[in-house]
């Protein structure tokens, strides 16, 4: 049949990042962000599980360093999302995939953050750090901010004043970490977007509610 032919002529393309090289990613970022090529200090696009794509750039005004983390785009990113068991942090719990990704991003971008900060100070005499991302990237960015506020506060004390803007972040922390999160993390959520409201606990509750509702139906 025609349907069978369509299904067998081409291999299904699941990973949207296949065949896209680092240079193409850099060019797209530079164009979309409206920055000069020299303002992109570092980029990492070879994402794998718990190793999300990210970049370090200097703002056009030269007074801000941006650490950006890409959202879910590859199969590996989806597996990081799926790592929804938790790890302990400062008396609370954090999504394992996001926290492991946060540790990797900080380690990977360490030298670039130092270089970008030095450039900012040399250019404008001031420097702030913005940690940001969307979806998976937002959860990872928020986890970075939490790490800097807790476990890694001493190790990264050389960093400038920082804040985190998390765009459509998933629900990744326990309620006990709310007080630490509020001063440094700002979440931006569009309308009734389901991703920021989805968590293991919420999905489990939904399943129980569906089962309970079905039990009331008499066929």
mmCIF file of C-alpha atoms in Angstrom:
data_model
loop_
_atom_site.group_PDB
_atom_site.id
_atom_site.type_symbol
_atom_site.label_atom_id
_atom_site.label_comp_id
_atom_site.label_asym_id
_atom_site.label_seq_id
_atom_site.Cartn_x
_atom_site.Cartn_y
_atom_site.Cartn_z
ATOM 1 C CA UNK A 1 0.000 0.000 0.000
ATOM 2 C CA UNK A 2 0.985 3.648 -0.270
ATOM 3 C CA UNK A 3 1.159 3.870 3.510
ATOM 4 C CA UNK A 4 3.533 0.908 3.662
ATOM 5 C CA UNK A 5 5.757 2.463 1.007
ATOM 6 C CA UNK A 6 5.974 5.726 2.912
ATOM 7 C CA UNK A 7 6.919 3.899 6.084
ATOM 8 C CA UNK A 8 9.661 1.845 4.464
ATOM 9 C CA UNK A 9 11.267 4.373 2.107
ATOM 10 C CA UNK A 10 12.844 6.498 4.825
ATOM 11 C CA UNK A 11 14.238 5.856 8.269
ATOM 12 C CA UNK A 12 12.260 7.700 10.952
ATOM 13 C CA UNK A 13 14.156 10.747 12.176
ATOM 14 C CA UNK A 14 13.728 11.000 15.929
ATOM 15 C CA UNK A 15 16.772 13.089 16.848
ATOM 16 C CA UNK A 16 16.421 16.636 15.518
ATOM 17 C CA UNK A 17 20.114 17.361 16.138
ATOM 18 C CA UNK A 18 21.421 14.692 13.743
ATOM 19 C CA UNK A 19 23.659 16.151 11.041
ATOM 20 C CA UNK A 20 23.893 19.634 12.594
ATOM 21 C CA UNK A 21 27.500 20.587 13.318
ATOM 22 C CA UNK A 22 28.815 22.893 16.041
ATOM 23 C CA UNK A 23 29.524 25.737 13.615
ATOM 24 C CA UNK A 24 25.902 25.764 12.423
ATOM 25 C CA UNK A 25 24.688 25.822 16.028
ATOM 26 C CA UNK A 26 27.038 28.697 16.828
ATOM 27 C CA UNK A 27 25.838 30.682 13.814
ATOM 28 C CA UNK A 28 22.190 30.151 14.750
ATOM 29 C CA UNK A 29 22.820 31.224 18.345
ATOM 30 C CA UNK A 30 24.717 34.349 17.301
ATOM 31 C CA UNK A 31 21.951 35.368 14.879
ATOM 32 C CA UNK A 32 19.042 34.666 17.230
ATOM 33 C CA UNK A 33 20.712 36.295 20.242
ATOM 34 C CA UNK A 34 21.830 39.325 18.253
ATOM 35 C CA UNK A 35 25.415 39.151 19.477
ATOM 36 C CA UNK A 36 28.740 39.538 17.712
ATOM 37 C CA UNK A 37 30.702 36.339 16.959
ATOM 38 C CA UNK A 38 33.400 37.390 19.435
ATOM 39 C CA UNK A 39 30.780 37.657 22.192
ATOM 40 C CA UNK A 40 30.275 33.874 22.103
ATOM 41 C CA UNK A 41 33.018 32.722 24.461
ATOM 42 C CA UNK A 42 32.242 29.019 24.604
ATOM 43 C CA UNK A 43 29.702 26.505 23.342
ATOM 44 C CA UNK A 44 29.049 22.799 23.816
ATOM 45 C CA UNK A 45 26.556 21.109 21.459
ATOM 46 C CA UNK A 46 27.514 17.420 21.678
ATOM 47 C CA UNK A 47 24.749 16.627 24.161
ATOM 48 C CA UNK A 48 24.432 13.224 25.790
ATOM 49 C CA UNK A 49 22.577 11.868 28.815
ATOM 50 C CA UNK A 50 23.057 14.238 31.792
ATOM 51 C CA UNK A 51 25.281 16.424 29.577
ATOM 52 C CA UNK A 52 23.014 19.121 28.068
ATOM 53 C CA UNK A 53 24.111 21.545 25.359
ATOM 54 C CA UNK A 54 25.105 24.969 26.710
ATOM 55 C CA UNK A 55 27.045 28.130 25.992
ATOM 56 C CA UNK A 56 28.745 31.120 27.623
ATOM 57 C CA UNK A 57 28.437 34.558 26.047
ATOM 58 C CA UNK A 58 28.985 38.209 26.897
ATOM 59 C CA UNK A 59 26.065 40.604 26.467
ATOM 60 C CA UNK A 60 26.353 43.312 23.779
ATOM 61 C CA UNK A 61 26.738 45.933 26.518
ATOM 62 C CA UNK A 62 29.712 44.061 27.896
ATOM 63 C CA UNK A 63 28.453 44.120 31.492
ATOM 64 C CA UNK A 64 26.783 40.715 31.752
ATOM 65 C CA UNK A 65 27.857 37.100 31.295
ATOM 66 C CA UNK A 66 25.171 34.673 30.105
ATOM 67 C CA UNK A 67 25.315 30.965 30.847
ATOM 68 C CA UNK A 68 22.593 29.438 28.686
ATOM 69 C CA UNK A 69 21.400 25.823 28.645
ATOM 70 C CA UNK A 70 19.470 24.401 25.678
ATOM 71 C CA UNK A 71 16.089 22.760 26.139
ATOM 72 C CA UNK A 72 15.084 19.266 25.057
ATOM 73 C CA UNK A 73 15.979 18.703 21.412
ATOM 74 C CA UNK A 74 17.785 15.365 21.142
ATOM 75 C CA UNK A 75 17.108 11.805 22.222
ATOM 76 C CA UNK A 76 19.799 12.184 24.903
ATOM 77 C CA UNK A 77 18.005 15.270 26.234
ATOM 78 C CA UNK A 78 14.788 13.277 26.531
ATOM 79 C CA UNK A 79 16.627 10.624 28.537
ATOM 80 C CA UNK A 80 17.946 13.328 30.862
ATOM 81 C CA UNK A 81 14.351 14.509 31.317
ATOM 82 C CA UNK A 82 13.357 10.939 32.129
ATOM 83 C CA UNK A 83 15.928 10.646 34.909
ATOM 84 C CA UNK A 84 13.252 11.737 37.352
ATOM 85 C CA UNK A 85 14.477 9.983 40.473
ATOM 86 C CA UNK A 86 15.891 12.442 43.002
ATOM 87 C CA UNK A 87 19.194 13.303 44.626
ATOM 88 C CA UNK A 88 19.551 14.979 48.034
ATOM 89 C CA UNK A 89 20.557 18.632 48.220
ATOM 90 C CA UNK A 90 20.684 20.844 51.323
ATOM 91 C CA UNK A 91 18.032 18.882 53.165
ATOM 92 C CA UNK A 92 15.750 18.656 50.129
ATOM 93 C CA UNK A 93 15.555 16.689 46.899
ATOM 94 C CA UNK A 94 16.261 17.617 43.271
ATOM 95 C CA UNK A 95 15.509 15.894 39.934
ATOM 96 C CA UNK A 96 18.523 13.678 39.294
ATOM 97 C CA UNK A 97 18.823 14.355 35.568
ATOM 98 C CA UNK A 98 18.771 18.134 36.025
ATOM 99 C CA UNK A 99 21.178 18.118 38.980
ATOM 100 C CA UNK A 100 23.693 15.862 37.229
ATOM 101 C CA UNK A 101 23.382 18.075 34.148
ATOM 102 C CA UNK A 102 23.971 21.175 36.266
ATOM 103 C CA UNK A 103 27.188 19.751 37.695
ATOM 104 C CA UNK A 104 28.419 18.918 34.203
ATOM 105 C CA UNK A 105 27.584 22.371 32.809
ATOM 106 C CA UNK A 106 29.403 24.138 35.636
ATOM 107 C CA UNK A 107 32.500 21.986 35.228
ATOM 108 C CA UNK A 108 32.442 22.268 31.441
ATOM 109 C CA UNK A 109 32.049 26.052 31.379
ATOM 110 C CA UNK A 110 34.365 26.934 34.281
ATOM 111 C CA UNK A 111 37.220 28.392 32.235
ATOM 112 C CA UNK A 112 34.824 30.188 29.871
ATOM 113 C CA UNK A 113 33.008 31.823 32.799
ATOM 114 C CA UNK A 114 36.317 33.128 34.123
ATOM 115 C CA UNK A 115 37.312 34.437 30.686
ATOM 116 C CA UNK A 116 33.936 36.111 30.109
ATOM 117 C CA UNK A 117 33.978 37.727 33.551
ATOM 118 C CA UNK A 118 37.458 39.156 32.947
ATOM 119 C CA UNK A 119 36.295 40.549 29.598
ATOM 120 C CA UNK A 120 33.262 42.190 31.199
ATOM 121 C CA UNK A 121 35.312 43.827 33.917
ATOM 122 C CA UNK A 122 37.885 45.051 31.379
ATOM 123 C CA UNK A 123 35.158 46.444 29.085
ATOM 124 C CA UNK A 124 32.677 48.045 31.473
ATOM 125 C CA UNK A 125 34.156 47.761 34.942
ATOM 126 C CA UNK A 126 31.180 45.708 36.134
ATOM 127 C CA UNK A 127 29.815 42.228 35.665
ATOM 128 C CA UNK A 128 26.736 40.169 36.513
ATOM 129 C CA UNK A 129 25.954 36.571 35.636
ATOM 130 C CA UNK A 130 22.637 35.441 34.150
ATOM 131 C CA UNK A 131 21.944 31.707 34.208
ATOM 132 C CA UNK A 132 19.091 30.801 31.901
ATOM 133 C CA UNK A 133 17.459 28.116 29.805
ATOM 134 C CA UNK A 134 14.172 26.728 28.514
ATOM 135 C CA UNK A 135 12.442 23.500 29.582
ATOM 136 C CA UNK A 136 15.249 21.002 30.278
ATOM 137 C CA UNK A 137 17.605 23.973 30.108
ATOM 138 C CA UNK A 138 15.485 25.870 32.626
ATOM 139 C CA UNK A 139 15.544 22.983 35.086
ATOM 140 C CA UNK A 140 19.297 22.656 34.660
ATOM 141 C CA UNK A 141 19.809 26.417 35.038
ATOM 142 C CA UNK A 142 17.740 26.443 38.229
ATOM 143 C CA UNK A 143 19.755 23.483 39.540
ATOM 144 C CA UNK A 144 22.974 25.405 38.826
ATOM 145 C CA UNK A 145 21.676 28.340 40.860
ATOM 146 C CA UNK A 146 20.740 26.010 43.716
ATOM 147 C CA UNK A 147 24.179 24.397 43.677
ATOM 148 C CA UNK A 148 25.828 27.816 43.811
ATOM 149 C CA UNK A 149 23.626 28.745 46.758
ATOM 150 C CA UNK A 150 24.412 25.547 48.689
ATOM 151 C CA UNK A 151 27.061 22.892 48.040
ATOM 152 C CA UNK A 152 29.303 24.928 45.719
ATOM 153 C CA UNK A 153 29.006 28.334 47.378
ATOM 154 C CA UNK A 154 32.640 28.289 48.499
ATOM 155 C CA UNK A 155 34.118 26.792 45.341
ATOM 156 C CA UNK A 156 32.524 29.417 43.082
ATOM 157 C CA UNK A 157 32.728 32.442 45.376
ATOM 158 C CA UNK A 158 34.715 34.236 42.652
ATOM 159 C CA UNK A 159 31.626 34.417 40.452
ATOM 160 C CA UNK A 160 29.910 37.816 40.147
ATOM 161 C CA UNK A 161 26.407 38.493 41.419
ATOM 162 C CA UNK A 162 24.128 36.007 39.667
ATOM 163 C CA UNK A 163 20.466 35.346 39.000
ATOM 164 C CA UNK A 164 18.521 32.684 37.120
ATOM 165 C CA UNK A 165 15.629 33.115 34.692
ATOM 166 C CA UNK A 166 14.025 29.730 34.051
ATOM 167 C CA UNK A 167 11.653 29.657 31.069
ATOM 168 C CA UNK A 168 9.010 26.917 31.350
ATOM 169 C CA UNK A 169 10.975 24.920 33.944
ATOM 170 C CA UNK A 170 9.807 21.455 34.958
ATOM 171 C CA UNK A 171 8.982 20.819 38.623
ATOM 172 C CA UNK A 172 12.373 19.640 39.893
ATOM 173 C CA UNK A 173 12.771 20.498 43.599
ATOM 174 C CA UNK A 174 11.089 19.585 46.849
ATOM 175 C CA UNK A 175 9.117 22.215 48.745
ATOM 176 C CA UNK A 176 11.848 22.501 51.377
ATOM 177 C CA UNK A 177 14.143 24.213 48.833
ATOM 178 C CA UNK A 178 11.632 26.952 48.040
ATOM 179 C CA UNK A 179 13.130 29.496 50.451
ATOM 180 C CA UNK A 180 16.582 29.105 48.878
ATOM 181 C CA UNK A 181 15.183 29.276 45.340
ATOM 182 C CA UNK A 182 13.108 32.442 45.628
ATOM 183 C CA UNK A 183 15.894 35.053 45.954
ATOM 184 C CA UNK A 184 17.834 33.891 42.892
ATOM 185 C CA UNK A 185 15.444 32.033 40.559
ATOM 186 C CA UNK A 186 12.625 33.582 38.555
ATOM 187 C CA UNK A 187 10.353 31.247 36.590
ATOM 188 C CA UNK A 188 8.549 32.378 33.438
ATOM 189 C CA UNK A 189 5.541 30.215 32.527
ATOM 190 C CA UNK A 190 3.189 30.752 29.589
ATOM 191 C CA UNK A 191 -0.489 30.275 30.414
ATOM 192 C CA UNK A 192 -1.451 26.686 31.089
ATOM 193 C CA UNK A 193 1.809 25.116 29.890
ATOM 194 C CA UNK A 194 1.763 21.572 31.277
ATOM 195 C CA UNK A 195 5.544 21.053 31.537
ATOM 196 C CA UNK A 196 6.088 23.270 34.619
ATOM 197 C CA UNK A 197 3.184 21.491 36.313
ATOM 198 C CA UNK A 198 4.302 17.964 35.485
ATOM 199 C CA UNK A 199 6.165 15.954 38.114
ATOM 200 C CA UNK A 200 6.360 12.326 39.171
ATOM 201 C CA UNK A 201 4.031 13.075 42.085
ATOM 202 C CA UNK A 202 1.501 14.904 39.899
ATOM 203 C CA UNK A 203 1.465 12.177 37.249
ATOM 204 C CA UNK A 204 1.028 9.541 39.956
ATOM 205 C CA UNK A 205 -1.889 11.509 41.411
ATOM 206 C CA UNK A 206 -3.446 11.859 37.949
ATOM 207 C CA UNK A 207 -3.250 8.101 37.376
ATOM 208 C CA UNK A 208 -4.952 7.445 40.707
ATOM 209 C CA UNK A 209 -7.700 9.965 39.906
ATOM 210 C CA UNK A 210 -8.307 8.360 36.495
ATOM 211 C CA UNK A 211 -8.488 4.891 38.035
ATOM 212 C CA UNK A 212 -10.897 6.161 40.701
ATOM 213 C CA UNK A 213 -13.082 7.854 38.064
ATOM 214 C CA UNK A 214 -13.161 4.720 35.894
ATOM 215 C CA UNK A 215 -14.251 2.642 38.874
ATOM 216 C CA UNK A 216 -17.399 4.781 39.102
ATOM 217 C CA UNK A 217 -18.394 4.124 35.508
ATOM 218 C CA UNK A 218 -20.927 1.318 35.089
ATOM 219 C CA UNK A 219 -21.065 -0.199 31.617
#
